[in-house]
CSV table of C-alpha atoms and ligand atoms in Angstrom, one decimal:
chain,number,residue,atom,x,y,z
X,116,MET,CA,119.2,18.0,66.8
X,117,ALA,CA,118.4,18.7,63.2
X,118,ASN,CA,114.8,19.1,64.0
X,119,THR,CA,114.3,22.8,64.5
X,120,GLU,CA,113.3,23.8,61.0
X,121,THR,CA,109.7,22.9,60.4
X,122,PRO,CA,107.2,23.9,63.1
X,123,LYS,CA,104.3,21.8,61.8
X,124,GLU,CA,101.7,23.0,64.2
X,125,TYR,CA,101.8,26.4,63.0
X,126,GLY,CA,98.9,27.0,60.9
X,127,LEU,CA,95.2,26.6,61.1
X,128,THR,CA,94.3,27.6,64.6
X,129,GLU,CA,95.9,30.9,65.2
X,130,LEU,CA,95.9,32.7,61.9
X,131,PRO,CA,95.0,36.3,62.2
X,132,PRO,CA,92.1,37.4,60.1
X,133,GLU,CA,93.1,38.5,56.7
X,134,PRO,CA,92.7,42.2,55.8
X,135,LYS,CA,89.8,42.9,53.5
X,136,PRO,CA,90.1,45.2,50.6
X,137,VAL,CA,88.4,48.5,51.1
X,138,PRO,CA,85.7,48.9,48.6
X,139,SER,CA,86.6,51.3,45.8
X,140,CYS,CA,90.3,51.3,46.5
X,141,LYS,CA,92.2,50.0,43.6
X,142,ILE,CA,95.4,49.5,45.6
X,143,CYS,CA,93.5,47.2,48.0
X,144,LEU,CA,92.0,45.4,45.1
X,145,GLY,CA,95.5,44.9,43.6
X,146,PHE,CA,96.6,43.2,46.8
X,147,SER,CA,93.5,41.2,47.0
X,148,VAL,CA,94.0,39.9,43.4
X,149,ARG,CA,97.6,39.2,44.1
X,150,ARG,CA,96.7,37.2,47.2
X,151,GLY,CA,94.1,35.3,45.3
X,152,ASN,CA,96.6,34.4,42.6
X,153,ALA,CA,99.2,33.4,45.1
X,154,ARG,CA,96.7,31.2,46.9
X,155,SER,CA,95.5,29.6,43.7
X,156,ARG,CA,99.0,28.4,43.0
X,157,GLY,CA,99.7,27.2,46.6
X,158,ASP,CA,102.1,30.0,47.3
X,159,TYR,CA,101.4,30.7,50.9
X,160,SER,CA,104.3,32.9,51.4
X,161,GLY,CA,103.0,35.0,48.6
X,162,VAL,CA,99.6,35.1,50.4
X,163,SER,CA,101.2,36.2,53.5
X,164,ASP,CA,103.3,38.9,51.8
X,165,ALA,CA,100.2,40.3,50.2
X,166,ASN,CA,98.5,40.4,53.6
X,167,VAL,CA,101.4,42.2,55.2
X,168,GLU,CA,101.5,44.7,52.4
X,169,MET,CA,97.8,45.2,52.4
X,170,ARG,CA,97.8,45.9,56.1
X,171,ARG,CA,100.6,48.3,55.8
X,172,HIS,CA,98.9,50.1,53.0
X,173,GLN,CA,95.6,50.2,54.9
X,174,ARG,CA,97.3,51.6,58.0
X,175,GLY,CA,98.5,54.6,55.9
X,176,ALA,CA,95.6,55.0,53.5
X,177,HIS,CA,92.5,53.9,55.4
X,178,PRO,CA,93.2,54.3,59.1
X,179,GLU,CA,89.5,54.7,59.8
X,180,ASP,CA,88.5,51.6,57.9
X,181,ARG,CA,90.7,49.3,59.8
X,182,LEU,CA,88.9,46.4,61.4
D,323,LIG,ZN1,93.4,50.7,49.9
């Protein structure tokens, strides 16, 4: 009954593709750098936050570049 907290299977198979920084956009680049830093210290929630924010930014700023 205390077993609901860690879904271990969640991970490698169904990750959505990460957003890519749009070339020449410094805001995208900032998210990309932040994501790289977070990943390099093993901060996966930081990686995921950066992805969410990059997507949100891209939806507003680069609607035509969205993949
Ligand atoms: Zn951008």
